Amino acid sequence: MPQNGRHIPEPIKRQIRQRCGFGCVICGFPLYEYEHMREWAIAKEHNPDEMTLLCPTHHAEKTRGLLPVEDVLAANGRPHNLRLGISEALPLRYSGDSCLVNLGSNRFTHSFSRDAVIPVLTIRGCPVIKIKKQDGYLLLSLRIFDRDGNLLIDIEDNELIFSAAAWDVELVGKKLTIRGGLRDILAQVELYPPSAIIVNRGTFAHDGLPVRVAPDHIFLEKYNVRMAKSVANMNGRGGFNFD
């Protein structure tokens, strides 16, 4: 159906993301643009079957005629992230001497006086969220799962990777959202380099103990414990600890 203007309806964007593996079909990079493979001037409609995702570099190459349309069509048939099952890594630019981590309405802050590794969230002795200061950089590590224990988001020393097997993954501005279906948000993080991250939703787990984060609380389902609006500033002794 012909479309009015260049605005792409959200359901069509989602179809394109799902088919393309939530990243550039050529390199998998999760910062991308929606592209008409045969150009908008020819298509004059937003047909998801004739559109794809390209990172800014490959989009610019295609626009300048340096990337043949045939190569884009071939990559669109075998998207990078769907072949690998995960996204290409997105480097995060954290640095400085202080950090802030929000888990729902619970806040952790820490100021570094020297290089150190600070556990933000520890489950049964394992730091599932930690921040390391090293050579002037802050290196963030965390892993977020879905309700069934499948890994959704993996950040290791500022390298962010997400699962391409999810129903939908959307990175808009600083907000990464992973959905299990319509209106079903499994994980959502907001990235604020150089020193902050907000986890609105997600499940952290270790040794059979899941800790679920919601916008207004942290919930330990196994013990029916709900924690809301707490603040941890432990001066190097660590953050939230659940046994």
PDB file of C-alpha atoms in Angstrom:
ATOM      1  CA  MET A   1       0.000   0.000   0.000  1.00  0.00           C
ATOM      2  CA  PRO A   2       1.417   3.430  -0.894  1.00  0.00           C
ATOM      3  CA  GLN A   3       2.620   5.449   2.101  1.00  0.00           C
ATOM      4  CA  ASN A   4       2.318   9.162   2.696  1.00  0.00           C
ATOM      5  CA  GLY A   5       5.777  10.651   3.222  1.00  0.00           C
ATOM      6  CA  ARG A   6       8.954   9.103   4.560  1.00  0.00           C
ATOM      7  CA  HIS A   7       7.630   8.230   8.041  1.00  0.00           C
ATOM      8  CA  ILE A   8       7.845   4.461   8.528  1.00  0.00           C
ATOM      9  CA  PRO A   9       5.032   3.023  10.674  1.00  0.00           C
ATOM     10  CA  GLU A  10       6.241   1.254  13.823  1.00  0.00           C
ATOM     11  CA  PRO A  11       4.798  -2.193  12.892  1.00  0.00           C
ATOM     12  CA  ILE A  12       6.738  -2.073   9.605  1.00  0.00           C
ATOM     13  CA  LYS A  13       9.932  -1.091  11.441  1.00  0.00           C
ATOM     14  CA  ARG A  14       9.468  -4.066  13.737  1.00  0.00           C
ATOM     15  CA  GLN A  15       9.016  -6.444  10.790  1.00  0.00           C
ATOM     16  CA  ILE A  16      12.238  -5.167   9.265  1.00  0.00           C
ATOM     17  CA  ARG A  17      14.147  -5.474  12.542  1.00  0.00           C
ATOM     18  CA  GLN A  18      12.921  -9.033  13.075  1.00  0.00           C
ATOM     19  CA  ARG A  19      13.847 -10.147   9.585  1.00  0.00           C
ATOM     20  CA  CYS A  20      17.261  -8.443   9.662  1.00  0.00           C
ATOM     21  CA  GLY A  21      18.410  -9.639  13.088  1.00  0.00           C
ATOM     22  CA  PHE A  22      18.317  -6.201  14.755  1.00  0.00           C
ATOM     23  CA  GLY A  23      21.470  -4.894  13.121  1.00  0.00           C
ATOM     24  CA  CYS A  24      23.136  -4.093   9.828  1.00  0.00           C
ATOM     25  CA  VAL A  25      22.567  -7.090   7.559  1.00  0.00           C
ATOM     26  CA  ILE A  26      26.162  -6.865   6.321  1.00  0.00           C
ATOM     27  CA  CYS A  27      28.214  -6.367   9.506  1.00  0.00           C
ATOM     28  CA  GLY A  28      25.644  -6.801  12.310  1.00  0.00           C
ATOM     29  CA  PHE A  29      26.403  -3.464  13.997  1.00  0.00           C
ATOM     30  CA  PRO A  30      23.373  -2.535  16.155  1.00  0.00           C
ATOM     31  CA  LEU A  31      23.386   1.167  15.219  1.00  0.00           C
ATOM     32  CA  TYR A  32      21.464   1.141  11.953  1.00  0.00           C
ATOM     33  CA  GLU A  33      19.189   2.985   9.546  1.00  0.00           C
ATOM     34  CA  TYR A  34      16.110   1.714   7.715  1.00  0.00           C
ATOM     35  CA  GLU A  35      16.945   1.551   4.033  1.00  0.00           C
ATOM     36  CA  HIS A  36      14.906   1.026   0.865  1.00  0.00           C
ATOM     37  CA  MET A  37      17.044  -1.403  -1.079  1.00  0.00           C
ATOM     38  CA  ARG A  38      15.879   0.024  -4.437  1.00  0.00           C
ATOM     39  CA  GLU A  39      15.669   3.622  -3.122  1.00  0.00           C
ATOM     40  CA  TRP A  40      12.644   5.600  -1.911  1.00  0.00           C
ATOM     41  CA  ALA A  41      12.508   7.642  -5.131  1.00  0.00           C
ATOM     42  CA  ILE A  42      11.697   4.415  -6.992  1.00  0.00           C
ATOM     43  CA  ALA A  43       9.681   2.512  -4.393  1.00  0.00           C
ATOM     44  CA  LYS A  44       7.485   5.358  -3.045  1.00  0.00           C
ATOM     45  CA  GLU A  45       6.216   2.968  -0.360  1.00  0.00           C
ATOM     46  CA  HIS A  46       7.407   1.320   2.828  1.00  0.00           C
ATOM     47  CA  ASN A  47       7.241  -2.348   1.904  1.00  0.00           C
ATOM     48  CA  PRO A  48       9.080  -4.301   4.634  1.00  0.00           C
ATOM     49  CA  ASP A  49      10.053  -7.008   2.132  1.00  0.00           C
ATOM     50  CA  GLU A  50      11.927  -4.421   0.081  1.00  0.00           C
ATOM     51  CA  MET A  51      13.623  -2.679   3.007  1.00  0.00           C
ATOM     52  CA  THR A  52      16.601  -3.601   5.166  1.00  0.00           C
ATOM     53  CA  LEU A  53      18.879  -2.393   7.971  1.00  0.00           C
ATOM     54  CA  LEU A  54      22.287  -0.872   7.240  1.00  0.00           C
ATOM     55  CA  CYS A  55      24.785   0.700   9.612  1.00  0.00           C
ATOM     56  CA  PRO A  56      25.711   4.332   8.807  1.00  0.00           C
ATOM     57  CA  THR A  57      28.924   3.256   7.063  1.00  0.00           C
ATOM     58  CA  HIS A  58      27.312   0.707   4.745  1.00  0.00           C
ATOM     59  CA  HIS A  59      24.342   3.027   4.178  1.00  0.00           C
ATOM     60  CA  ALA A  60      26.721   5.776   3.062  1.00  0.00           C
ATOM     61  CA  GLU A  61      28.578   3.354   0.784  1.00  0.00           C
ATOM     62  CA  LYS A  62      25.296   2.266  -0.827  1.00  0.00           C
ATOM     63  CA  THR A  63      24.124   5.874  -1.261  1.00  0.00           C
ATOM     64  CA  ARG A  64      27.402   6.803  -2.989  1.00  0.00           C
ATOM     65  CA  GLY A  65      27.257   3.768  -5.273  1.00  0.00           C
ATOM     66  CA  LEU A  66      30.259   2.084  -3.634  1.00  0.00           C
ATOM     67  CA  LEU A  67      28.171  -0.795  -2.285  1.00  0.00           C
ATOM     68  CA  PRO A  68      26.265  -2.599  -5.069  1.00  0.00           C
ATOM     69  CA  VAL A  69      22.562  -3.173  -4.534  1.00  0.00           C
ATOM     70  CA  GLU A  70      23.180  -6.825  -5.392  1.00  0.00           C
ATOM     71  CA  ASP A  71      25.466  -7.140  -2.349  1.00  0.00           C
ATOM     72  CA  VAL A  72      22.815  -5.594  -0.117  1.00  0.00           C
ATOM     73  CA  LEU A  73      20.160  -7.965  -1.463  1.00  0.00           C
ATOM     74  CA  ALA A  74      22.423 -10.941  -0.829  1.00  0.00           C
ATOM     75  CA  ALA A  75      23.163  -9.844   2.750  1.00  0.00           C
ATOM     76  CA  ASN A  76      19.478  -9.148   3.337  1.00  0.00           C
ATOM     77  CA  GLY A  77      18.807 -12.811   2.517  1.00  0.00           C
ATOM     78  CA  ARG A  78      21.405 -13.962   5.081  1.00  0.00           C
ATOM     79  CA  PRO A  79      21.623 -11.256   7.780  1.00  0.00           C
ATOM     80  CA  HIS A  80      24.842 -11.231   9.794  1.00  0.00           C
ATOM     81  CA  ASN A  81      23.246 -11.396  13.264  1.00  0.00           C
ATOM     82  CA  LEU A  82      20.755 -14.137  12.397  1.00  0.00           C
ATOM     83  CA  ARG A  83      23.594 -16.297  11.075  1.00  0.00           C
ATOM     84  CA  LEU A  84      25.574 -15.849  14.309  1.00  0.00           C
ATOM     85  CA  GLY A  85      22.647 -15.737  16.745  1.00  0.00           C
ATOM     86  CA  ILE A  86      24.038 -12.629  18.466  1.00  0.00           C
ATOM     87  CA  SER A  87      24.652  -9.026  17.557  1.00  0.00           C
ATOM     88  CA  GLU A  88      27.956  -7.514  16.652  1.00  0.00           C
ATOM     89  CA  ALA A  89      29.516  -5.837  19.719  1.00  0.00           C
ATOM     90  CA  LEU A  90      28.671  -2.211  20.486  1.00  0.00           C
ATOM     91  CA  PRO A  91      31.509  -0.482  22.398  1.00  0.00           C
ATOM     92  CA  LEU A  92      30.319   1.593  25.372  1.00  0.00           C
ATOM     93  CA  ARG A  93      32.225   4.762  26.289  1.00  0.00           C
ATOM     94  CA  TYR A  94      32.435   4.713  30.082  1.00  0.00           C
ATOM     95  CA  SER A  95      35.228   6.573  31.897  1.00  0.00           C
ATOM     96  CA  GLY A  96      36.029   8.835  34.832  1.00  0.00           C
ATOM     97  CA  ASP A  97      36.095   8.461  38.608  1.00  0.00           C
ATOM     98  CA  SER A  98      32.462   7.862  39.567  1.00  0.00           C
ATOM     99  CA  CYS A  99      29.542   5.661  38.531  1.00  0.00           C
ATOM    100  CA  LEU A 100      25.795   5.428  39.037  1.00  0.00           C
ATOM    101  CA  VAL A 101      23.707   2.295  38.496  1.00  0.00           C
ATOM    102  CA  ASN A 102      19.924   2.279  38.861  1.00  0.00           C
ATOM    103  CA  LEU A 103      18.188  -1.089  39.270  1.00  0.00           C
ATOM    104  CA  GLY A 104      14.522  -0.152  39.063  1.00  0.00           C
ATOM    105  CA  SER A 105      14.125   2.429  41.838  1.00  0.00           C
ATOM    106  CA  ASN A 106      17.241   1.211  43.653  1.00  0.00           C
ATOM    107  CA  ARG A 107      20.395   3.246  43.222  1.00  0.00           C
ATOM    108  CA  PHE A 108      24.075   2.418  43.571  1.00  0.00           C
ATOM    109  CA  THR A 109      26.782   5.104  43.460  1.00  0.00           C
ATOM    110  CA  HIS A 110      30.515   4.897  43.910  1.00  0.00           C
ATOM    111  CA  SER A 111      33.483   7.249  43.617  1.00  0.00           C
ATOM    112  CA  PHE A 112      36.821   5.668  42.721  1.00  0.00           C
ATOM    113  CA  SER A 113      39.988   6.932  44.366  1.00  0.00           C
ATOM    114  CA  ARG A 114      42.130   4.295  42.625  1.00  0.00           C
ATOM    115  CA  ASP A 115      41.857   1.383  40.192  1.00  0.00           C
ATOM    116  CA  ALA A 116      39.488  -1.232  41.637  1.00  0.00           C
ATOM    117  CA  VAL A 117      36.702  -3.707  40.851  1.00  0.00           C
ATOM    118  CA  ILE A 118      33.380  -2.851  42.526  1.00  0.00           C
ATOM    119  CA  PRO A 119      30.510  -5.388  42.653  1.00  0.00           C
ATOM    120  CA  VAL A 120      27.186  -3.602  42.157  1.00  0.00           C
ATOM    121  CA  LEU A 121      24.915  -6.668  42.372  1.00  0.00           C
ATOM    122  CA  THR A 122      26.122  -9.935  43.903  1.00  0.00           C
ATOM    123  CA  ILE A 123      24.047 -13.133  43.865  1.00  0.00           C
ATOM    124  CA  ARG A 124      25.266 -16.057  45.977  1.00  0.00           C
ATOM    125  CA  GLY A 125      28.823 -14.801  45.957  1.00  0.00           C
ATOM    126  CA  CYS A 126      28.976 -14.039  42.224  1.00  0.00           C
ATOM    127  CA  PRO A 127      29.156 -10.371  41.093  1.00  0.00           C
ATOM    128  CA  VAL A 128      26.597 -10.322  38.261  1.00  0.00           C
ATOM    129  CA  ILE A 129      27.000  -6.561  37.811  1.00  0.00           C
ATOM    130  CA  LYS A 130      30.430  -5.061  38.360  1.00  0.00           C
ATOM    131  CA  ILE A 131      32.340  -1.942  37.404  1.00  0.00           C
ATOM    132  CA  LYS A 132      36.107  -1.875  37.089  1.00  0.00           C
ATOM    133  CA  LYS A 133      38.223   1.246  37.013  1.00  0.00           C
ATOM    134  CA  GLN A 134      41.351   0.675  34.956  1.00  0.00           C
ATOM    135  CA  ASP A 135      43.712   3.216  33.388  1.00  0.00           C
ATOM    136  CA  GLY A 136      41.153   6.008  33.638  1.00  0.00           C
ATOM    137  CA  TYR A 137      38.316   3.964  32.153  1.00  0.00           C
ATOM    138  CA  LEU A 138      35.221   2.523  33.785  1.00  0.00           C
ATOM    139  CA  LEU A 139      34.568  -0.991  32.478  1.00  0.00           C
ATOM    140  CA  LEU A 140      30.986  -2.235  32.942  1.00  0.00           C
ATOM    141  CA  SER A 141      30.048  -5.934  32.993  1.00  0.00           C
ATOM    142  CA  LEU A 142      26.559  -7.431  33.385  1.00  0.00           C
ATOM    143  CA  ARG A 143      24.325 -10.195  32.009  1.00  0.00           C
ATOM    144  CA  ILE A 144      20.515 -10.020  31.738  1.00  0.00           C
ATOM    145  CA  PHE A 145      18.300 -13.068  31.135  1.00  0.00           C
ATOM    146  CA  ASP A 146      14.678 -13.655  30.167  1.00  0.00           C
ATOM    147  CA  ARG A 147      12.172 -15.397  32.442  1.00  0.00           C
ATOM    148  CA  ASP A 148      13.302 -18.824  31.184  1.00  0.00           C
ATOM    149  CA  GLY A 149      16.998 -18.240  31.796  1.00  0.00           C
ATOM    150  CA  ASN A 150      17.999 -17.406  28.204  1.00  0.00           C
ATOM    151  CA  LEU A 151      20.705 -14.762  27.899  1.00  0.00           C
ATOM    152  CA  LEU A 152      19.390 -11.507  26.400  1.00  0.00           C
ATOM    153  CA  ILE A 153      22.073  -8.886  27.049  1.00  0.00           C
ATOM    154  CA  ASP A 154      25.762  -9.502  27.698  1.00  0.00           C
ATOM    155  CA  ILE A 155      28.105  -6.626  28.540  1.00  0.00           C
ATOM    156  CA  GLU A 156      31.722  -7.566  29.207  1.00  0.00           C
ATOM    157  CA  ASP A 157      34.186  -4.729  29.892  1.00  0.00           C
ATOM    158  CA  ASN A 158      32.043  -2.224  27.924  1.00  0.00           C
ATOM    159  CA  GLU A 159      31.377  -4.534  24.945  1.00  0.00           C
ATOM    160  CA  LEU A 160      27.603  -4.919  24.544  1.00  0.00           C
ATOM    161  CA  ILE A 161      26.139  -7.923  22.733  1.00  0.00           C
ATOM    162  CA  PHE A 162      22.491  -9.002  22.629  1.00  0.00           C
ATOM    163  CA  SER A 163      20.643 -12.108  21.498  1.00  0.00           C
ATOM    164  CA  ALA A 164      19.297 -12.069  17.952  1.00  0.00           C
ATOM    165  CA  ALA A 165      16.816 -14.821  18.894  1.00  0.00           C
ATOM    166  CA  ALA A 166      14.534 -12.419  20.776  1.00  0.00           C
ATOM    167  CA  TRP A 167      11.108 -11.511  19.400  1.00  0.00           C
ATOM    168  CA  ASP A 168      12.156  -7.863  19.070  1.00  0.00           C
ATOM    169  CA  VAL A 169      15.214  -5.766  19.938  1.00  0.00           C
ATOM    170  CA  GLU A 170      15.133  -2.001  19.561  1.00  0.00           C
ATOM    171  CA  LEU A 171      17.895   0.499  20.264  1.00  0.00           C
ATOM    172  CA  VAL A 172      16.543   4.054  20.168  1.00  0.00           C
ATOM    173  CA  GLY A 173      18.904   6.766  21.321  1.00  0.00           C
ATOM    174  CA  LYS A 174      20.339   5.537  24.618  1.00  0.00           C
ATOM    175  CA  LYS A 175      17.566   3.001  25.358  1.00  0.00           C
ATOM    176  CA  LEU A 176      17.885  -0.706  24.505  1.00  0.00           C
ATOM    177  CA  THR A 177      14.587  -2.623  24.741  1.00  0.00           C
ATOM    178  CA  ILE A 178      14.100  -6.368  24.254  1.00  0.00           C
ATOM    179  CA  ARG A 179      10.549  -7.681  23.940  1.00  0.00           C
ATOM    180  CA  GLY A 180       9.004 -11.133  24.153  1.00  0.00           C
ATOM    181  CA  GLY A 181       5.874  -9.957  22.314  1.00  0.00           C
ATOM    182  CA  LEU A 182       3.614  -6.941  22.012  1.00  0.00           C
ATOM    183  CA  ARG A 183       3.639  -4.948  25.274  1.00  0.00           C
ATOM    184  CA  ASP A 184       5.903  -7.607  26.855  1.00  0.00           C
ATOM    185  CA  ILE A 185       9.236  -5.995  27.789  1.00  0.00           C
ATOM    186  CA  LEU A 186      11.743  -8.607  28.924  1.00  0.00           C
ATOM    187  CA  ALA A 187      14.707  -6.284  29.379  1.00  0.00           C
ATOM    188  CA  GLN A 188      15.328  -2.570  29.099  1.00  0.00           C
ATOM    189  CA  VAL A 189      18.487  -0.616  29.844  1.00  0.00           C
ATOM    190  CA  GLU A 190      19.363   3.031  29.328  1.00  0.00           C
ATOM    191  CA  LEU A 191      23.012   3.811  28.651  1.00  0.00           C
ATOM    192  CA  TYR A 192      24.386   7.137  29.829  1.00  0.00           C
ATOM    193  CA  PRO A 193      28.137   7.286  29.206  1.00  0.00           C
ATOM    194  CA  PRO A 194      30.498   8.235  30.667  1.00  0.00           C
ATOM    195  CA  SER A 195      29.262   7.144  34.099  1.00  0.00           C
ATOM    196  CA  ALA A 196      25.667   5.870  34.398  1.00  0.00           C
ATOM    197  CA  ILE A 197      23.374   2.999  33.417  1.00  0.00           C
ATOM    198  CA  ILE A 198      19.703   2.502  34.271  1.00  0.00           C
ATOM    199  CA  VAL A 199      18.198  -0.993  34.264  1.00  0.00           C
ATOM    200  CA  ASN A 200      14.412  -0.603  34.025  1.00  0.00           C
ATOM    201  CA  ARG A 201      13.637  -4.283  33.498  1.00  0.00           C
ATOM    202  CA  GLY A 202      15.515  -7.556  33.403  1.00  0.00           C
ATOM    203  CA  THR A 203      16.430 -10.717  35.282  1.00  0.00           C
ATOM    204  CA  PHE A 204      19.829 -11.368  36.834  1.00  0.00           C
ATOM    205  CA  ALA A 205      20.616 -14.856  38.075  1.00  0.00           C
ATOM    206  CA  HIS A 206      23.279 -17.125  39.514  1.00  0.00           C
ATOM    207  CA  ASP A 207      23.206 -20.620  41.019  1.00  0.00           C
ATOM    208  CA  GLY A 208      19.440 -20.965  40.651  1.00  0.00           C
ATOM    209  CA  LEU A 209      18.536 -17.637  42.288  1.00  0.00           C
ATOM    210  CA  PRO A 210      16.872 -15.128  39.930  1.00  0.00           C
ATOM    211  CA  VAL A 211      16.677 -11.451  40.868  1.00  0.00           C
ATOM    212  CA  ARG A 212      14.071  -9.602  38.821  1.00  0.00           C
ATOM    213  CA  VAL A 213      14.273  -5.854  38.223  1.00  0.00           C
ATOM    214  CA  ALA A 214      11.118  -3.835  37.506  1.00  0.00           C
ATOM    215  CA  PRO A 215      10.809  -0.047  37.172  1.00  0.00           C
ATOM    216  CA  ASP A 216       9.844   0.439  40.828  1.00  0.00           C
ATOM    217  CA  HIS A 217      11.486  -2.477  42.666  1.00  0.00           C
ATOM    218  CA  ILE A 218      13.838  -5.463  42.812  1.00  0.00           C
ATOM    219  CA  PHE A 219      12.066  -8.774  43.450  1.00  0.00           C
ATOM    220  CA  LEU A 220      13.408 -12.073  44.785  1.00  0.00           C
ATOM    221  CA  GLU A 221      10.613 -14.391  43.759  1.00  0.00           C
ATOM    222  CA  LYS A 222      12.092 -17.400  45.576  1.00  0.00           C
ATOM    223  CA  TYR A 223      11.844 -15.632  48.935  1.00  0.00           C
ATOM    224  CA  ASN A 224       8.938 -13.297  48.049  1.00  0.00           C
ATOM    225  CA  VAL A 225      11.115 -10.301  48.923  1.00  0.00           C
ATOM    226  CA  ARG A 226      10.534  -6.929  47.257  1.00  0.00           C
ATOM    227  CA  MET A 227      13.002  -4.046  47.609  1.00  0.00           C
ATOM    228  CA  ALA A 228      12.134  -0.516  46.520  1.00  0.00           C
ATOM    229  CA  LYS A 229      13.830   2.870  46.696  1.00  0.00           C
ATOM    230  CA  SER A 230      17.016   1.899  48.450  1.00  0.00           C
ATOM    231  CA  VAL A 231      20.392   3.557  47.964  1.00  0.00           C
ATOM    232  CA  ALA A 232      23.836   1.961  48.231  1.00  0.00           C
ATOM    233  CA  ASN A 233      26.998   4.021  48.476  1.00  0.00           C
ATOM    234  CA  MET A 234      29.439   1.564  49.958  1.00  0.00           C
ATOM    235  CA  ASN A 235      32.797   3.349  49.473  1.00  0.00           C
ATOM    236  CA  GLY A 236      34.415   0.320  47.888  1.00  0.00           C
ATOM    237  CA  ARG A 237      32.661  -2.397  49.903  1.00  0.00           C
ATOM    238  CA  GLY A 238      30.196  -3.298  47.172  1.00  0.00           C
ATOM    239  CA  GLY A 239      26.524  -2.773  46.428  1.00  0.00           C
ATOM    240  CA  PHE A 240      23.479  -5.026  46.625  1.00  0.00           C
ATOM    241  CA  ASN A 241      24.085  -8.572  47.869  1.00  0.00           C
ATOM    242  CA  PHE A 242      21.571 -11.455  47.741  1.00  0.00           C
ATOM    243  CA  ASP A 243      22.192 -14.940  49.121  1.00  0.00           C
TER     244      ASP A 243
END
